[in-house]
Coordinates of C-alpha atoms and ligand atoms in Angstrom, one line a residue:
M141 CA -32.5 26.3 40.6
K142 CA -32.9 22.5 40.0
K143 CA -35.6 23.1 37.4
S144 CA -33.3 25.5 35.4
I145 CA -30.5 22.9 35.4
L146 CA -32.7 20.5 34.2
T147 CA -34.1 22.7 31.4
A148 CA -30.5 23.7 30.4
G149 CA -29.7 19.9 30.4
C150 CA -32.5 19.1 28.2
F151 CA -31.7 22.1 26.0
L152 CA -28.0 20.7 25.7
I153 CA -29.1 17.3 25.0
G154 CA -31.4 18.8 22.2
I155 CA -28.4 20.6 20.7
I156 CA -26.2 17.5 20.5
A157 CA -29.0 15.4 19.1
L158 CA -29.6 18.3 16.5
A159 CA -25.9 18.4 15.5
Q160 CA -26.0 14.7 14.8
S161 CA -29.2 14.8 13.1
T162 CA -27.9 17.8 11.1
D163 CA -24.8 15.7 10.2
I164 CA -26.9 12.8 9.2
E165 CA -29.0 15.2 7.0
K166 CA -25.7 16.4 5.5
V167 CA -24.6 13.0 4.7
K168 CA -28.0 11.9 3.1
A169 CA -28.0 15.2 0.9
T170 CA -24.7 14.2 -0.9
V171 CA -24.5 10.3 -0.6
D172 CA -27.1 8.6 -2.8
K173 CA -27.5 5.3 -4.5
Q174 CA -27.5 6.5 -8.0
D175 CA -24.3 8.5 -7.7
I176 CA -22.8 5.4 -6.3
K177 CA -23.9 3.3 -8.9
N178 CA -22.7 5.6 -11.6
H179 CA -19.1 5.7 -10.1
I180 CA -18.8 2.1 -9.6
Y181 CA -20.1 1.1 -13.0
Y182 CA -17.6 3.4 -14.6
L183 CA -14.6 2.5 -12.5
A184 CA -15.3 -1.3 -12.8
S185 CA -16.2 -1.0 -16.5
D186 CA -14.6 -3.2 -19.2
E187 CA -13.4 0.0 -20.7
L188 CA -10.9 0.4 -18.0
K189 CA -9.6 -3.2 -18.3
G190 CA -9.1 -3.8 -14.7
R191 CA -7.1 -0.6 -13.9
E192 CA -3.7 -2.3 -13.9
T193 CA -0.8 0.0 -13.1
G194 CA 1.1 1.0 -16.2
T195 CA -1.8 0.6 -18.6
P196 CA -4.2 3.2 -20.1
G197 CA -7.2 2.0 -18.1
I198 CA -5.8 3.3 -14.8
E199 CA -5.0 6.6 -16.3
K200 CA -8.7 7.0 -17.3
A201 CA -9.7 6.0 -13.7
A202 CA -7.1 8.7 -12.3
D203 CA -8.6 11.4 -14.8
Y204 CA -12.2 10.4 -13.7
I205 CA -11.3 10.9 -10.0
A206 CA -9.7 14.3 -10.7
D207 CA -12.6 15.5 -12.6
K208 CA -14.9 14.6 -9.8
F209 CA -12.7 16.4 -7.3
K210 CA -12.8 19.5 -9.5
A211 CA -16.6 19.4 -9.7
Y212 CA -17.0 19.1 -6.0
G213 CA -14.7 21.9 -5.3
V214 CA -11.9 20.0 -3.8
Q215 CA -8.9 22.1 -3.6
P216 CA -5.5 21.0 -5.1
V217 CA -2.9 20.4 -2.6
K218 CA 0.4 22.4 -2.8
G219 CA 3.1 20.7 -4.5
A220 CA 0.8 18.5 -6.5
E221 CA 1.3 18.2 -10.3
E222 CA -1.5 19.1 -13.0
G223 CA -3.9 20.0 -10.2
Y224 CA -4.7 16.7 -8.5
F225 CA -1.9 14.5 -9.1
Q226 CA 1.3 13.2 -7.4
H227 CA 3.7 11.6 -9.8
V228 CA 4.9 8.0 -8.6
K229 CA 8.0 6.7 -10.1
L230 CA 8.1 3.0 -10.5
K231 CA 10.1 0.3 -12.3
N232 CA 8.8 -2.8 -14.0
V233 CA 11.5 -5.4 -13.4
T234 CA 11.5 -8.3 -15.9
V235 CA 13.5 -11.7 -15.3
P236 CA 16.5 -12.6 -17.4
T237 CA 16.1 -15.2 -20.3
S238 CA 19.5 -16.5 -19.8
I239 CA 21.7 -16.6 -16.8
K240 CA 25.1 -18.4 -16.4
A241 CA 27.9 -18.2 -13.8
S242 CA 31.2 -20.0 -13.0
I243 CA 33.4 -19.0 -10.0
G244 CA 36.8 -20.5 -10.0
S245 CA 36.4 -24.1 -11.6
T246 CA 32.8 -24.4 -10.4
D247 CA 29.9 -24.0 -13.0
F248 CA 26.5 -23.2 -11.7
A249 CA 23.5 -24.5 -13.5
K250 CA 20.6 -22.0 -14.2
E251 CA 18.4 -23.5 -11.5
N252 CA 21.0 -22.6 -8.9
L253 CA 21.2 -18.9 -10.0
A254 CA 18.6 -16.1 -9.4
L255 CA 19.0 -12.6 -10.1
L256 CA 18.3 -10.4 -7.0
K257 CA 18.6 -7.1 -8.7
G258 CA 20.3 -5.4 -11.5
D259 CA 20.7 -5.4 -15.4
N260 CA 22.1 -7.5 -18.2
I261 CA 26.0 -8.3 -18.0
V262 CA 28.6 -10.4 -20.0
T263 CA 31.9 -10.8 -18.3
A264 CA 34.9 -12.8 -17.8
G265 CA 37.6 -11.6 -15.5
Q266 CA 38.5 -11.2 -12.0
A267 CA 36.5 -11.9 -8.8
V268 CA 37.5 -11.2 -5.2
F269 CA 36.2 -13.1 -2.2
L270 CA 35.1 -10.9 0.6
N271 CA 33.8 -13.1 3.3
Y272 CA 30.4 -11.8 4.4
G273 CA 30.9 -8.6 2.7
T274 CA 30.6 -6.4 5.8
A275 CA 32.1 -2.8 5.9
E276 CA 35.1 -4.2 7.4
D277 CA 35.5 -7.0 4.8
F278 CA 35.5 -4.3 2.0
E279 CA 38.2 -2.2 3.8
G280 CA 41.2 -1.7 1.9
K281 CA 40.3 -4.2 -0.8
H282 CA 40.6 -3.2 -4.5
V283 CA 37.3 -4.3 -6.1
E284 CA 36.8 -1.4 -8.8
G285 CA 35.9 -3.3 -12.1
K286 CA 35.8 -6.8 -10.4
V287 CA 33.1 -9.2 -9.5
V288 CA 32.8 -9.3 -5.6
V289 CA 31.9 -12.8 -4.3
T290 CA 30.6 -13.2 -0.6
Y291 CA 28.7 -15.6 1.6
A292 CA 25.1 -14.6 2.1
G293 CA 23.8 -13.3 5.4
G294 CA 26.1 -12.8 8.4
P295 CA 28.2 -15.4 10.4
D296 CA 24.9 -15.8 12.7
Q297 CA 22.2 -14.2 10.3
T298 CA 20.7 -16.7 8.0
D299 CA 17.1 -16.1 8.6
P300 CA 15.2 -14.6 5.5
G301 CA 14.7 -11.1 6.8
S302 CA 18.5 -10.8 7.5
L303 CA 19.4 -12.4 4.1
F304 CA 17.5 -9.6 2.4
K305 CA 18.5 -6.8 4.6
L306 CA 22.3 -7.7 4.5
A307 CA 22.1 -8.3 0.8
L308 CA 21.0 -4.7 0.4
Q309 CA 23.8 -3.4 2.6
K310 CA 26.4 -5.6 0.6
R311 CA 24.9 -4.1 -2.6
G312 CA 25.5 -0.6 -1.3
L313 CA 29.0 -1.3 -0.4
A314 CA 29.9 -3.0 -3.7
Q315 CA 28.3 0.0 -5.7
K316 CA 30.3 2.5 -3.7
A317 CA 33.5 0.6 -4.1
G318 CA 32.9 0.5 -8.0
A319 CA 32.4 -3.4 -8.3
L320 CA 31.2 -4.8 -11.6
A321 CA 28.7 -7.4 -10.1
L322 CA 28.0 -9.0 -6.8
L323 CA 27.4 -12.8 -6.3
E324 CA 26.2 -14.0 -2.9
I325 CA 26.6 -17.8 -2.1
H326 CA 23.8 -19.4 -0.3
E327 CA 23.4 -23.2 1.0
F328 CA 19.7 -23.5 0.9
N329 CA 18.0 -26.8 1.1
P330 CA 16.4 -27.5 -2.5
Q331 CA 12.9 -26.8 -1.3
Y332 CA 13.5 -23.6 0.3
W333 CA 15.7 -22.5 -2.7
S334 CA 12.9 -23.3 -5.2
S335 CA 10.6 -20.9 -3.3
V336 CA 13.2 -18.2 -3.1
S337 CA 14.3 -18.5 -6.7
G338 CA 10.7 -18.7 -7.7
Y339 CA 9.9 -15.5 -6.0
L340 CA 13.1 -13.7 -7.6
N341 CA 12.5 -15.2 -11.1
H342 CA 9.2 -13.3 -11.4
E343 CA 8.4 -10.0 -13.0
K344 CA 7.5 -7.3 -10.6
M345 CA 7.1 -3.6 -10.1
T346 CA 9.1 -1.7 -7.5
I347 CA 9.5 2.0 -6.4
F348 CA 12.3 3.7 -8.4
N349 CA 14.1 6.0 -6.4
G350 CA 17.8 6.1 -7.9
S351 CA 19.3 6.3 -11.3
E352 CA 19.5 3.6 -13.9
E353 CA 23.3 3.3 -13.4
E354 CA 22.8 2.7 -9.6
D355 CA 20.2 0.3 -10.2
G356 CA 22.2 -1.5 -12.8
L357 CA 24.7 -3.5 -10.7
A358 CA 24.0 -7.2 -11.3
H359 CA 23.5 -8.9 -8.1
L360 CA 23.1 -12.6 -8.1
W361 CA 22.3 -15.3 -5.6
V362 CA 24.1 -18.5 -6.0
N363 CA 23.0 -21.7 -4.4
D364 CA 26.0 -23.8 -3.7
T365 CA 24.1 -27.1 -3.1
S366 CA 27.4 -29.3 -3.4
K367 CA 29.4 -26.8 -1.1
M368 CA 32.0 -26.3 -3.6
L369 CA 32.9 -22.8 -2.4
T370 CA 33.0 -23.4 1.4
T371 CA 36.9 -23.2 1.5
L372 CA 37.4 -19.8 -0.2
K373 CA 40.1 -17.7 1.6
V374 CA 39.2 -14.0 2.2
G375 CA 40.8 -11.8 -0.3
E376 CA 41.5 -14.5 -2.7
N377 CA 41.4 -13.5 -6.3
L378 CA 39.3 -16.0 -8.5
K379 CA 38.3 -16.3 -12.2
V380 CA 34.8 -15.7 -12.8
K381 CA 32.4 -15.9 -15.9
L382 CA 29.1 -14.3 -15.8
T383 CA 26.3 -13.9 -18.2
V384 CA 23.0 -12.4 -17.5
N385 CA 20.9 -11.6 -20.8
G386 CA 17.3 -10.5 -21.7
I387 CA 16.3 -8.2 -19.0
D388 CA 14.1 -5.5 -20.3
N389 CA 13.4 -3.2 -17.3
K390 CA 11.4 -0.3 -17.9
T391 CA 10.7 2.9 -15.7
L392 CA 7.2 4.5 -15.6
T393 CA 5.4 7.2 -13.9
S394 CA 2.0 6.4 -12.4
R395 CA -0.3 8.8 -10.4
N396 CA -1.6 9.1 -6.9
V397 CA -4.8 11.4 -6.9
V398 CA -4.9 13.9 -4.2
G399 CA -7.0 16.9 -3.1
M400 CA -7.9 18.6 0.1
V401 CA -10.6 20.6 1.8
E402 CA -9.4 23.2 4.4
G403 CA -10.9 23.0 7.9
T404 CA -13.4 25.6 9.5
D405 CA -11.9 25.6 13.0
P406 CA -9.1 28.2 13.1
K407 CA -7.0 25.9 15.6
L408 CA -8.1 22.3 14.4
K409 CA -7.6 23.0 10.7
K410 CA -3.9 22.5 11.2
E411 CA -4.7 18.9 11.6
F412 CA -5.5 16.9 8.6
I413 CA -7.5 13.6 8.3
I414 CA -6.4 11.6 5.5
Y415 CA -9.4 9.6 3.5
S416 CA -7.7 7.0 1.3
A417 CA -8.0 3.9 -0.8
H418 CA -6.3 2.4 -3.8
Y419 CA -7.9 2.8 -7.1
D420 CA -5.8 0.3 -9.1
H421 CA -6.5 -3.4 -9.6
V422 CA -4.9 -6.3 -11.3
G423 CA -5.9 -5.8 -15.0
V424 CA -6.5 -8.5 -17.5
G425 CA -5.8 -12.3 -17.0
A426 CA -6.6 -15.7 -18.2
P427 CA -10.3 -16.0 -19.4
N428 CA -12.6 -18.2 -17.1
A429 CA -15.1 -20.7 -18.6
E430 CA -17.5 -18.0 -19.7
G431 CA -14.6 -16.3 -21.6
D432 CA -14.3 -13.2 -19.2
S433 CA -10.6 -12.2 -18.8
I434 CA -11.2 -8.7 -17.3
F435 CA -10.6 -8.5 -13.5
N436 CA -13.1 -5.4 -13.1
G437 CA -12.4 -4.9 -9.3
A438 CA -15.8 -3.6 -8.5
R439 CA -15.3 -4.5 -4.8
D440 CA -11.5 -4.4 -4.8
N441 CA -11.3 -1.5 -4.9
A442 CA -13.9 0.7 -6.9
V443 CA -16.0 0.6 -3.8
G444 CA -12.9 2.0 -1.7
T445 CA -12.5 4.6 -4.3
V446 CA -16.1 5.8 -4.0
T447 CA -15.8 5.8 -0.2
V448 CA -13.1 8.6 -0.8
L449 CA -15.2 10.2 -3.5
S450 CA -18.3 10.2 -1.2
A451 CA -16.3 11.8 1.4
A452 CA -14.7 14.4 -1.0
E453 CA -18.1 15.5 -2.2
N454 CA -19.6 15.7 1.2
I455 CA -16.8 17.6 2.9
A456 CA -16.3 20.0 0.1
R457 CA -19.9 20.9 0.4
Y458 CA -20.1 21.0 4.2
P459 CA -16.3 21.3 5.5
T460 CA -15.4 19.9 8.9
K461 CA -13.4 21.4 11.6
R462 CA -10.3 19.6 10.7
S463 CA -8.9 19.7 7.2
A464 CA -9.4 16.9 4.8
L465 CA -6.9 15.3 2.6
F466 CA -8.0 12.8 0.1
I467 CA -5.7 10.4 -1.6
L468 CA -6.4 7.6 -4.1
F469 CA -3.3 5.2 -4.5
T470 CA -1.9 3.7 -7.4
A471 CA 0.0 0.3 -7.5
E472 CA -1.5 -1.2 -4.4
E473 CA -1.8 -4.4 -6.1
K474 CA 1.8 -4.2 -7.0
G475 CA 3.1 -4.1 -3.5
L476 CA 1.2 -1.1 -1.7
L477 CA 3.7 1.1 -3.8
G478 CA 1.7 4.4 -4.3
S479 CA 1.1 4.6 -0.5
K480 CA 4.8 3.9 0.2
W481 CA 5.8 6.7 -2.3
Y482 CA 3.3 9.0 -0.6
V483 CA 4.6 8.6 3.0
E484 CA 8.3 9.0 1.6
H485 CA 7.1 12.1 -0.2
P486 CA 4.2 13.7 1.8
L487 CA 2.4 16.6 0.4
I488 CA 1.3 17.6 4.1
P489 CA 3.8 17.1 6.8
L490 CA 3.1 13.5 8.5
E491 CA 3.0 15.1 11.9
Q492 CA 0.1 17.2 10.8
S493 CA -1.7 14.2 9.5
V494 CA -3.5 13.0 12.5
Y495 CA -5.5 9.9 11.3
C496 CA -5.8 8.0 8.1
F497 CA -9.1 6.5 7.3
N498 CA -8.3 3.9 4.7
S499 CA -10.9 1.7 2.6
D500 CA -10.0 -1.5 1.0
N501 CA -12.2 -4.4 -0.1
A502 CA -12.2 -8.0 -0.9
S503 CA -15.8 -8.9 -0.7
Y504 CA -18.8 -9.1 1.8
N505 CA -20.8 -11.8 3.4
D506 CA -23.0 -9.8 5.8
T507 CA -25.0 -6.8 4.7
T508 CA -25.9 -5.7 8.4
K509 CA -22.3 -4.9 9.1
A510 CA -19.3 -2.8 8.2
T511 CA -15.9 -4.4 9.0
I512 CA -13.3 -2.0 10.3
V513 CA -9.9 -3.6 10.3
G514 CA -8.2 -2.0 13.4
L515 CA -11.5 -0.6 14.9
E516 CA -10.7 -1.1 18.4
R517 CA -7.0 0.0 17.9
T518 CA -7.6 3.7 17.9
T519 CA -9.6 5.9 20.0
A520 CA -12.0 6.9 17.2
S521 CA -13.9 3.5 17.4
Q522 CA -17.0 5.1 19.2
H523 CA -17.2 7.8 16.3
I524 CA -17.3 5.0 13.7
K525 CA -19.7 2.7 15.7
D526 CA -22.2 5.6 16.1
A527 CA -22.0 6.6 12.5
C528 CA -22.8 2.9 11.4
A529 CA -25.5 2.7 13.9
A530 CA -27.2 5.7 12.5
F531 CA -27.6 3.9 9.3
G532 CA -28.5 0.6 10.6
L533 CA -25.3 -1.1 10.3
T534 CA -23.1 -2.6 13.1
A535 CA -19.3 -1.9 13.1
I536 CA -17.1 -4.8 13.8
D537 CA -13.5 -5.3 14.1
D538 CA -11.5 -7.6 12.1
P539 CA -12.9 -11.2 12.4
A540 CA -9.9 -12.9 10.5
P541 CA -6.7 -11.7 12.3
E542 CA -4.8 -14.8 10.7
Q543 CA -5.2 -13.0 7.4
N544 CA -3.1 -10.2 8.8
L545 CA -5.2 -7.8 6.7
F546 CA -4.2 -4.7 8.7
D547 CA -0.7 -5.0 7.5
R548 CA -1.7 -5.9 3.9
S549 CA -3.2 -2.6 2.8
D550 CA -2.1 0.8 2.3
N551 CA -2.9 1.9 5.7
V552 CA 0.1 -0.1 7.0
H553 CA 2.7 2.5 5.7
F554 CA 0.9 5.2 7.6
A555 CA 0.6 3.1 10.7
A556 CA 4.2 2.3 10.5
K557 CA 5.0 6.1 10.6
G558 CA 2.8 6.5 13.6
I559 CA -0.5 7.6 12.0
P560 CA -3.6 5.9 13.5
A561 CA -4.8 4.1 10.2
P562 CA -7.7 1.6 10.3
T563 CA -9.4 0.2 7.1
F564 CA -13.0 0.5 6.6
S565 CA -14.4 -2.5 4.5
L566 CA -17.6 -4.1 3.4
G567 CA -19.0 -6.2 6.1
F568 CA -17.4 -9.6 6.4
T569 CA -17.6 -12.0 9.4
A570 CA -14.9 -14.3 8.1
F571 CA -12.5 -14.5 5.2
D572 CA -14.6 -17.4 3.9
A573 CA -15.7 -19.1 0.6
E574 CA -18.3 -16.2 0.0
V575 CA -15.4 -13.7 0.0
F576 CA -13.1 -15.7 -2.0
K577 CA -15.8 -16.1 -4.6
Y578 CA -15.0 -12.5 -5.7
Y579 CA -11.6 -11.7 -4.1
H580 CA -9.3 -11.2 -7.2
Q581 CA -11.6 -13.0 -9.5
V582 CA -13.0 -12.0 -12.9
T583 CA -16.4 -12.3 -11.1
D584 CA -15.9 -9.0 -9.1
N585 CA -18.3 -7.0 -11.4
P586 CA -20.5 -4.0 -10.7
E587 CA -23.8 -6.0 -11.3
T588 CA -23.1 -8.5 -8.5
L589 CA -23.3 -5.7 -5.7
D590 CA -26.1 -4.8 -3.4
Y591 CA -26.7 -1.1 -3.9
D592 CA -29.2 -0.8 -1.0
Y593 CA -26.6 -1.9 1.3
L594 CA -23.8 0.1 -0.5
E595 CA -25.9 3.3 0.3
K596 CA -25.9 2.4 4.0
F597 CA -22.2 1.6 3.9
F598 CA -21.0 4.8 2.1
R599 CA -23.2 6.9 4.3
S600 CA -21.9 5.3 7.5
Y601 CA -18.3 6.0 6.1
V602 CA -19.0 9.7 5.5
L603 CA -20.6 10.2 8.9
S604 CA -17.7 8.5 10.4
C605 CA -15.4 10.9 8.6
R606 CA -17.5 13.8 9.9
N607 CA -17.6 12.7 13.5
I608 CA -13.9 12.1 13.5
A609 CA -13.0 15.5 11.8
N610 CA -15.3 17.4 14.0
A611 CA -14.6 15.9 17.5
D612 CA -12.9 17.9 20.2
A613 CA -10.2 15.1 20.7
T614 CA -7.8 14.1 18.2
P615 CA -7.9 10.4 17.7
V616 CA -4.7 8.3 18.8
W617 CA -3.6 4.7 19.1
V618 CA -4.8 2.8 22.1
E619 CA -2.1 2.5 24.5
G620 CA -0.1 -0.7 24.0
D621 CA -0.9 -0.9 20.2
K622 CA 1.9 -2.3 18.1
Y623 CA 2.1 1.3 16.5
Y624 CA 1.6 3.3 19.7
E625 CA 5.3 4.1 20.1
A626 CA 5.5 5.1 16.3
G627 CA 2.7 7.7 17.1
Q628 CA 4.4 9.0 20.2
K629 CA 7.6 9.4 18.1
L630 CA 5.8 11.2 15.3
Y631 CA 3.5 13.5 17.3
G632 CA 5.3 13.9 20.7
T633 CA 4.3 12.2 24.0
D634 CA 2.0 14.9 25.3
R635 CA -0.9 13.8 22.9
Ligands
ZN159 ZN1 -6.6 -6.4 -4.1

């Protein structure tokens, strides 16, 4: 009796070891150094000019990824366009070349004005003062075709978060009431104002959800340094002159690249593991001393793109129990926009998307490690550690919490929705000079990478994917995590 249990035990251990070694063999069969090199040398080539969103270079990268998906046998996702794409609507917002305003008898100098949102306008007419511009303040007031003037923030809400949040509320109310423009009066100290207006007077890209007309309302922040407007009376009619000129906003469509492989387990295939990375980078900038002006972004994030390509090739050939969803995001460098768009327009219901295994990279300083930002925050940590160990690497958690890296990449939009979402990165033990040497520098080139290390790194990622996607238990947030409750809300409390 004893002996047969022992024999059965040995047999079981043998099976587990065999399953593990088979998965290692499967990973080795598809992830190899030369393929990795080919992908990175193309994605980070000068031909793609740094893959900036809105330029032809990034479109070439998107087509390359889609061609690989097709070659691997990755399936298109229902609702995707032209096979493997999700269109992402963006707007490139420029700054006015001239901006002038006077309220009542007070003229404001250009340096005390900043456009928060909206389009060119030239007007001279009526303004109405609505205190803090709350819903009650708007009630019963006739503001159609007029300029609305309000104080910024709320009576006790002047912290930066509230200022921006309440500004959007006021904007919505002003638009609904048919106002011509909205001016908010601030009393910032000069240093703080210069950082706020510096941020606003800066070309940027945003998600474009609305229509041109809705987006057009000129919305200005006015810094009333000499407190000329502190005695305005609610409902008071004022004369106003307003000129905003030279804005040249353009909408554009960019592309997330998406594909899937259906799982093999009749029950678990309803659950999707997302494998994601951004494939854009920052484009072309000022030349360095050697005359190089192309930010090729080999580490950031051709490497991340290839983690997902490696997983796609492997899982298409050897499907896992859970289904796989591969997403390469556009416009991460413009403010995590492609991933934001995806979670707002998911192609697979978010509650079926049980895990997001993201990859993003600055650089590395330790080729014995893989750094997983958020490693210990989900119950998948052992799967990742085991996979790294199988290829001679040590998995470590975020060594630089002060950089707030977890909330600075695409994974954060998934986390905020409740989806466990760590980020798998090249091994770094500190965000130090060695990392900054390449992080967002023209030196981030393919020939500066250690491909022996990369082979271990990509194999570790793909084996982690297999371990997570084949495990009996669905990975969840560790109890008490910042996003634990969001997870309970998304999936229900019985998980
Ligand atoms: Zn970056």
